[in-house]
Amino acid sequence: MKILVELSVNGERFEIATNPHATLLEVLRNQLGLTGAKEACGTGECGSCTVLADGRPILACLALAADYQDCEITTIEGLQAGSTLTPVQESFLEKGAVQCGFCTPGMVLSATALLKKNPAPTLDQIRKALEGNLCRCTGYNKILEAVRAAGEKMSQEASGSSGQ
Amino acid sequence: MSELDYVGKPVLRKDGPEKVTGRALYTVDMRLPGTLVGRILRSPHTHARIVNIDASRAERAPGVKAVVTHKDSLGVKHGFVETRRYPADQNCLAEDKVRFVGEEIAAVAAVDEYAAEEALELIHVEYEPLRAVFDPEEAMERDAPEIHPSHPKVREPFRNIAGKTESSWGDVEKGFDDSYLVLENRFDSHLRTHGYLEPQATLASFEPAGKLNVWTSSQGPFIKRSKLAKTLGLPMSAVRIHKAYVGGAFGGKIDLFGHEYCASLLSMKAGRPVKIVATREEVFTAYRHGQPLIVHVKTGVKKDGTLVAQRFRVINNCGAYRGSGVVVIFLAWGFAMLPYRIPNLEYEGYAVYTNNPVRAPQRGHGAPQMRFAVESQLDMIAEQLGIDPIEIRLKNARQPGEELPNGDNVHNCGLADCIRKAAEHTEFKQKYGKSRQTPESAGRYRRGIGIGVSSYFGGSLIYPNSSSVVVKMNDDGTAILLTGAMDIGQGAETILTQIVAEEIKVPVEEIQVIAADTESTPIDIGSWISGNAYVSGNAARVAGAEVRAKLIEIAADEMEARQEDIVLENKTAYVKGSPDRRIPYSELVAASVRKRRGDSIIGNGHWRTMRDEPHHPSLATTKGRWSENYAFDAQVAEVEVDTETGKARLLRAVTAHDCGFPINPLLVEGQVDGQVSMALGHAFLEEVLMKDGRTLNPNWLEYKMPSIHNMAVSEHLDVVTESYEVGRPYRTKEVGEGYVSAILAAIANAVYDAVGVRLFSTPFSPEKILQALGKLK
Amino acid sequence: MQLPRFDLKRPSSFHEAVRLLVEYGNAAKISAGGTDLLPRMKYRIAAPATVISLKRIPVSEPFQDSEGNLHVHALVRLSDAASSNLVRTNAPALADAALAVGSEQIRNMGTLGGNVCLEPRCHYYNQSHAYQFMDPCFKRGGNLCYLVPKGNRCWALACSDTVPALIGLRAAAVVQSGDREYTIPVEELFTGDPVRPLCLGETDLITDIVVPAARPRTAVVFRKLSPRGGIDFATVNCAVMLKLSEDREACEDAIIAIGAVSGKPMRAGQAEKNLLGRKIAPDVIHEAAGRTASEIRPSMRCDCSISYLRKCIESLTQAALETAYQRASSGDGVKPD
Ligand SMILES: Cc1cc2nc3c(=O)[nH]c(=O)nc-3n(C[C@H](O)[C@H](O)[C@H](O)COP(=O)(O)OP(=O)(O)OC[C@H]3O[C@@H](n4cnc5c(N)ncnc54)[C@H](O)[C@@H]3O)c2cc1C
Ligand code: SF4
Ligand code: FES
Ligand code: FES
């Protein structure tokens, strides 16, 4: 028997008839067509399915869709306003933190959540925040650089705009 | 030499924006209307006769649209290698026997996962279990169960030999007699897996008109097309492999896989698209891993450390089918003989069938295992002779222009420079041996430094043997690049674009890439013999050069100047000396169409390595040319060992490498870092734990792929030995898999340097280190 | 990977949840954060017909009662437990343990109650059994053990990170049982049998964890050893409590709790007793660590040997005792790092 689930994703409300046993990842990917969140393991170990729930990174593969009705879900598709890249996305590109790209949406979201909380994290704080996101391609160093650079960029932008 | 605008620059990846915004579509993201879910029934037995398969109940189950078993197949076998000596040995769906847990037996296509999963349970298979064997040395014994008959050409009375490689030169026995010191050791390596993030996945859609459309996570579409066509009995032209982004591969997505075949066959039977995505557990239990090698090496040296003779005996636990098992015993020979001059050598390598999952190439394909053995032993020799590890390597390192015993040439080999640079940069000589000189009480944490060297080939002759590239000009002066190359994350599309950009002087952002589609793009060797930068790159260069020539011709006409005086720059042409008067490319294209019978300017390029060689060297005898392009590197590792817990970690990795010249330094750094990370996983963390052919840790919780906590500082030093000039062939070298090997050896040597005990097998787990330190009761 | 089919109930209070448990019996399973239950369901080692998700139950912030006892709601997410100022100041070991679990995402989903009730783990058990290890072992209701084929019991490991810390803190669980509520020391929650690891009744739920008020000259320290330092379950984890005498020299009270090496967290009773009244010094700590390592009996496992685990226990206990002594002897002993 299907149930009706109301989700708020990237600022839009959706009413979706789905299975009680549907994960948030299944609903996002298969029903809403938001395939940016990936399933590399399905059991919580890799972080490639990371989305933000009220700004906090969670694993969509281990979340029941019905359980996430009262919060605001942000997926990689909802990060940008318009077509300009966010500072995190930009830094990932510029620092070479992307190779095959399969881990990238999760990485970018985890990093975004971290920087929102803490715009000038230490390397250890970045590591702690990204410990649940596996990447097989990059060896992580460029990801660390990218997160640091994005933090700096964001602080500059923030101080720039407050100075105006 | 002309100034370079695009090659040699840290150009940002072409596919970056798609990837950071989550818009890049991978095979797992692909869907067509009416797509069915496919699932595979796998063998629960390590070795068993199949008495009967009854799928009739599954066929009748609700929601099931097609079921396939061996009976539905043509019975055409496949193999990573398919030669006269080594014919294909694996059925696409098991026929009368299963030989490993996870072997494909049947597949179903149903309306959803649940229907598919339930249908699998309804397929009744009757087995008669057979005795199984998992250890290669046991499998060679006379009374071992026979998995396949031993290869008929192998003379020794061993069982289960999938293949053998033999090679020799000089007189090894005499060499040992003449040696001042002879050491003989055995080094063991363990089972690891690729760990690509995107699971194996295929979407297949068979059209009524007879065309099979396939999206599959792979390392090259052309090899897949050829194998699918052959096993399905379709003309090659009836199979189209489409492009999808690929979420990592590392060697593990080259061969034909059960899910690719089954999705296709199911689609042909059901008349609807079928998608199969392997679960991560399936990837771990039933797909291919790398190759654990047993390496015996006996080495004789002069008093001054000069290598005199070396004898190798390598045994590869190659799993239930040949896979790439007979390739790795060939390559192991190559990786043993490449970096150093060895006047007398004898090599024999056996690939041995066991009831384990089949093996695939894994980044480095035998090199890490071989370099670990050779470089560890070389340090042992150096210590006994009282020679420094740097000096003994410099003494034996190949020099530019040296010819290898098989007729290949190392050309501008920069190995000695790599060794020197790595040593200087890390102050190797000042640090080496320090830790071992301090007394036990010096503390719990011990540091050590070690070095290793390696060499890797860039491109060889394997189907389809060459790469072609087409470059088309657009009306507006931008261009389109068509290539069959598959970007698996390494940046193939980006570097090919840079090369074309350099030749035709159109900015990288303004060249659109159409790639990896067997119908709309020309053939390509694929991203799996490290020939992308060299072979596909030169094809791109030639195609660009043709466009360039046409642009210059027309520009000369239009500006009434000599062709030699035309300068191309940023989508415009001008006459040398008067850069103020420029014709944009858009006008040149228009002029060409107007005045040259409609020539809209298209360039064509193709490249083949070793153009005069008929084919790949013999896997069995190593005779014949292997490559014309060898990269070299020396890597230094600095480690820290906690002598209380046995935990060791890599602190710093320095890679000094002769990669010819870096086409894109940013991408090269990415390759270096990625390989360092993989190597430290190899050294300290990762192991596929197997018990009697079954996988104990089929997930990333228990298979310890490095996390962000484990990465070391990674630095790299370029030793540039080649150059790029517009209009000239080049010989840049590979950077994609050569750097997982020397660093492993360097880590092994650094652990020794730290704590003074030598480990003869990987991984260097805390337990093994404590054991070696005598700290375990 | 799909979850098996089930019916979902979403009660809005513990009372309602318990009522549903009574109604559905053992065909129902509780999901708090779901990070332990859902992977098991994906592997089909748990396949409840009904899942009772506690996600809608309001979670109260940690608070301190008039006696200084710290009350932490069972459904508090581990990341919130770790970052709560009250927890950090009154029970730093709990905050550290919560922060040592899994990853940022896991901590944002997983709850304290779920972590306490974490199902014991084993390589053979925590995977699906479609074509590997198909015959059910003891833990799956069968009659064999893959790990110790000759044995007649299960050796799965209780790996929770917070439990040893809670034992070190002498914390108790508040349990809702039907209409009744009772309190039980966390340490007594565990049977030691990995097949039925908890002493809780089938329809009991943990609603709160209560950590007694911090005592003077006392420190509780948590330490974890794992291969990667992130994502991983502990190879060994350990919590020690050390209370010093007035002169801050001798040991007045001690707890040494070792987790992840057996079917329930273990206490090193002999080592603890041996510490009582002794003047703390490096050799005493060393001796206590050594005693701990020889008295704890780690279970067999398939990725390392028992002697290696002993060595880990020793070095981890030593490190924890050293830190605890440092903290207890300076300041009030309960401030976080
Ligand atoms: C990749 C990964 C890594 C992990 N690493 C760690 C780690 O390092 N350390 C660690 O300790 N854990 C780890 N875990 C396990 C798990 O995520 C945590 O233990 C988490 O705290 C469990 O909480 P939960 O709320 O998600 O549990 P759930 O899955 O919701 O529940 C777990 C069990 O407890 C029962 N339960 C839940 N709440 C209650 C309650 N209030 N009363 C009674 N019973 C209840 C459930 O029925 C279930 O059986 C990891 C998990 C994954 C997937
Ligand atoms: S220890 Fe034995 S019985 Fe327990 S879960 Fe593992 S295999 Fe099963
Ligand atoms: S897919 Fe969710 S954590 Fe791997
Ligand atoms: S870029 Fe490939 S896994 Fe991270």
PDB file of C-alpha atoms and ligand atoms in Angstrom, chain A residues 43-46 59 62, chain B residues 701, chain C residues 14 29-40 54 74-76 78 97 100-103 106-107 109-119 121 159-162 198 200 204-208 224 230-234 237, ligand 1:
ATOM      1  CA  THR A  43      24.406   0.898   3.598  1.00  0.00           C
ATOM      2  CA  GLY A  44      25.820   4.062   5.067  1.00  0.00           C
ATOM      3  CA  GLU A  45      29.514   3.649   4.434  1.00  0.00           C
ATOM      4  CA  CYS A  46      30.420   5.973   1.615  1.00  0.00           C
ATOM      5  CA  LEU A  59      22.581   9.696   4.308  1.00  0.00           C
ATOM      6  CA  LEU A  62      19.411   5.137   5.243  1.00  0.00           C
TER       7      LEU A  62
ATOM      8  CA  LEU B 701      32.838  -0.751   6.615  1.00  0.00           C
TER       9      LEU B 701
ATOM     10  CA  PHE C  14       6.964   6.810  23.642  1.00  0.00           C
ATOM     11  CA  LYS C  29      10.977  -3.297  15.068  1.00  0.00           C
ATOM     12  CA  ILE C  30      11.877   0.105  16.418  1.00  0.00           C
ATOM     13  CA  SER C  31      13.757   2.515  14.248  1.00  0.00           C
ATOM     14  CA  ALA C  32      15.179   5.532  16.006  1.00  0.00           C
ATOM     15  CA  GLY C  33      17.832   6.905  13.666  1.00  0.00           C
ATOM     16  CA  GLY C  34      17.641   3.748  11.606  1.00  0.00           C
ATOM     17  CA  THR C  35      21.373   3.673  10.917  1.00  0.00           C
ATOM     18  CA  ASP C  36      21.802   0.292  12.500  1.00  0.00           C
ATOM     19  CA  LEU C  37      18.442  -1.249  11.707  1.00  0.00           C
ATOM     20  CA  LEU C  38      18.131  -0.220   8.060  1.00  0.00           C
ATOM     21  CA  PRO C  39      21.419  -1.730   6.832  1.00  0.00           C
ATOM     22  CA  ARG C  40      20.423  -4.980   8.530  1.00  0.00           C
ATOM     23  CA  LEU C  54      10.397   7.170  16.503  1.00  0.00           C
ATOM     24  CA  ALA C  74      17.208   8.662  24.120  1.00  0.00           C
ATOM     25  CA  LEU C  75      16.340  10.132  20.751  1.00  0.00           C
ATOM     26  CA  VAL C  76      18.933  12.863  20.887  1.00  0.00           C
ATOM     27  CA  LEU C  78      24.724  11.759  18.473  1.00  0.00           C
ATOM     28  CA  ALA C  97      32.228   8.700  22.504  1.00  0.00           C
ATOM     29  CA  ALA C 100      33.706   8.847  17.730  1.00  0.00           C
ATOM     30  CA  VAL C 101      30.740   7.091  16.135  1.00  0.00           C
ATOM     31  CA  GLY C 102      30.691   6.513  12.388  1.00  0.00           C
ATOM     32  CA  SER C 103      30.731   9.744  10.476  1.00  0.00           C
ATOM     33  CA  ILE C 106      25.757   8.877  10.837  1.00  0.00           C
ATOM     34  CA  ARG C 107      25.947  11.118  13.893  1.00  0.00           C
ATOM     35  CA  MET C 109      20.966  10.512  12.085  1.00  0.00           C
ATOM     36  CA  GLY C 110      21.888   8.020  14.767  1.00  0.00           C
ATOM     37  CA  THR C 111      20.484   8.443  18.251  1.00  0.00           C
ATOM     38  CA  LEU C 112      21.940   7.820  21.674  1.00  0.00           C
ATOM     39  CA  GLY C 113      19.283   5.215  22.452  1.00  0.00           C
ATOM     40  CA  GLY C 114      19.967   3.428  19.183  1.00  0.00           C
ATOM     41  CA  ASN C 115      23.650   3.439  19.911  1.00  0.00           C
ATOM     42  CA  VAL C 116      23.069   1.881  23.313  1.00  0.00           C
ATOM     43  CA  CYS C 117      20.881  -0.792  21.742  1.00  0.00           C
ATOM     44  CA  LEU C 118      23.186  -1.392  18.785  1.00  0.00           C
ATOM     45  CA  GLU C 119      22.934  -4.956  17.557  1.00  0.00           C
ATOM     46  CA  ARG C 121      28.146  -7.456  14.897  1.00  0.00           C
ATOM     47  CA  CYS C 159      30.561  -2.443  19.394  1.00  0.00           C
ATOM     48  CA  SER C 160      28.725   0.571  20.720  1.00  0.00           C
ATOM     49  CA  ASP C 161      30.989   3.495  21.438  1.00  0.00           C
ATOM     50  CA  THR C 162      28.778   5.247  23.943  1.00  0.00           C
ATOM     51  CA  LEU C 198      19.522  -6.740  25.780  1.00  0.00           C
ATOM     52  CA  LEU C 200      14.922  -5.249  27.958  1.00  0.00           C
ATOM     53  CA  ASP C 204      10.393  -1.927  26.422  1.00  0.00           C
ATOM     54  CA  LEU C 205      11.869   1.277  25.161  1.00  0.00           C
ATOM     55  CA  ILE C 206      14.647   3.428  26.492  1.00  0.00           C
ATOM     56  CA  THR C 207      13.390   6.983  26.873  1.00  0.00           C
ATOM     57  CA  ASP C 208      16.284   8.682  28.652  1.00  0.00           C
ATOM     58  CA  LYS C 224      38.785   4.275  20.680  1.00  0.00           C
ATOM     59  CA  GLY C 230      36.658   7.469  10.940  1.00  0.00           C
ATOM     60  CA  ILE C 231      33.611   5.441   9.779  1.00  0.00           C
ATOM     61  CA  ASP C 232      34.967   2.363  11.487  1.00  0.00           C
ATOM     62  CA  PHE C 233      33.546   0.515  14.390  1.00  0.00           C
ATOM     63  CA  ALA C 234      36.072   0.190  17.162  1.00  0.00           C
ATOM     64  CA  ASN C 237      37.178   0.976  22.773  1.00  0.00           C
TER      65      ASN C 237
HETATM   66  C1  LIG D   1      28.813   3.184   8.242  1.00  0.00           C
HETATM   67  C2  LIG D   1      28.407   3.033   9.671  1.00  0.00           C
HETATM   68  C3  LIG D   1      29.336   3.268  10.655  1.00  0.00           C
HETATM   69  C4  LIG D   1      28.994   3.141  11.986  1.00  0.00           C
HETATM   70  N1  LIG D   1      29.949   3.360  12.921  1.00  0.00           N
HETATM   71  C5  LIG D   1      29.638   3.230  14.231  1.00  0.00           C
HETATM   72  C6  LIG D   1      30.620   3.444  15.241  1.00  0.00           C
HETATM   73  O1  LIG D   1      31.774   3.799  14.950  1.00  0.00           O
HETATM   74  N2  LIG D   1      30.264   3.253  16.536  1.00  0.00           N
HETATM   75  C7  LIG D   1      29.010   2.880  16.897  1.00  0.00           C
HETATM   76  O2  LIG D   1      28.754   2.739  18.078  1.00  0.00           O
HETATM   77  N3  LIG D   1      28.060   2.678  15.963  1.00  0.00           N
HETATM   78  C8  LIG D   1      28.330   2.843  14.639  1.00  0.00           C
HETATM   79  N4  LIG D   1      27.376   2.611  13.694  1.00  0.00           N
HETATM   80  C9  LIG D   1      26.073   2.057  14.104  1.00  0.00           C
HETATM   81  C10 LIG D   1      24.967   3.066  14.303  1.00  0.00           C
HETATM   82  O3  LIG D   1      24.962   4.002  13.289  1.00  0.00           O
HETATM   83  C11 LIG D   1      25.053   3.799  15.602  1.00  0.00           C
HETATM   84  O4  LIG D   1      25.266   2.881  16.626  1.00  0.00           O
HETATM   85  C12 LIG D   1      23.825   4.620  15.905  1.00  0.00           C
HETATM   86  O5  LIG D   1      23.998   5.335  17.077  1.00  0.00           O
HETATM   87  C13 LIG D   1      22.585   3.798  16.051  1.00  0.00           C
HETATM   88  O6  LIG D   1      21.530   4.657  16.401  1.00  0.00           O
HETATM   89  P1  LIG D   1      20.191   4.697  15.573  1.00  0.00           P
HETATM   90  O7  LIG D   1      19.293   5.617  16.289  1.00  0.00           O
HETATM   91  O8  LIG D   1      20.437   5.015  14.179  1.00  0.00           O
HETATM   92  O9  LIG D   1      19.769   3.201  15.722  1.00  0.00           O
HETATM   93  P2  LIG D   1      18.535   2.343  15.101  1.00  0.00           P
HETATM   94  O10 LIG D   1      19.030   1.739  13.860  1.00  0.00           O
HETATM   95  O11 LIG D   1      17.372   3.242  14.996  1.00  0.00           O
HETATM   96  O12 LIG D   1      18.356   1.348  16.217  1.00  0.00           O
HETATM   97  C14 LIG D   1      19.339   0.418  16.602  1.00  0.00           C
HETATM   98  C15 LIG D   1      18.696  -0.692  17.430  1.00  0.00           C
HETATM   99  O13 LIG D   1      18.276  -0.199  18.662  1.00  0.00           O
HETATM  100  C16 LIG D   1      16.873  -0.314  18.824  1.00  0.00           C
HETATM  101  N5  LIG D   1      16.458   0.926  19.444  1.00  0.00           N
HETATM  102  C17 LIG D   1      16.638   2.169  18.942  1.00  0.00           C
HETATM  103  N6  LIG D   1      16.217   3.087  19.802  1.00  0.00           N
HETATM  104  C18 LIG D   1      15.748   2.415  20.888  1.00  0.00           C
HETATM  105  C19 LIG D   1      15.171   2.828  22.120  1.00  0.00           C
HETATM  106  N7  LIG D   1      15.008   4.111  22.414  1.00  0.00           N
HETATM  107  N8  LIG D   1      14.811   1.872  22.983  1.00  0.00           N
HETATM  108  C20 LIG D   1      14.992   0.579  22.695  1.00  0.00           C
HETATM  109  N9  LIG D   1      15.525   0.149  21.562  1.00  0.00           N
HETATM  110  C21 LIG D   1      15.909   1.051  20.653  1.00  0.00           C
HETATM  111  C22 LIG D   1      16.347  -0.553  17.454  1.00  0.00           C
HETATM  112  O14 LIG D   1      15.199  -1.320  17.447  1.00  0.00           O
HETATM  113  C23 LIG D   1      17.485  -1.266  16.778  1.00  0.00           C
HETATM  114  O15 LIG D   1      17.446  -2.609  17.024  1.00  0.00           O
HETATM  115  C24 LIG D   1      27.686   2.750  12.347  1.00  0.00           C
HETATM  116  C25 LIG D   1      26.755   2.512  11.352  1.00  0.00           C
HETATM  117  C26 LIG D   1      27.098   2.635  10.024  1.00  0.00           C
HETATM  118  C27 LIG D   1      26.085   2.377   8.973  1.00  0.00           C
END
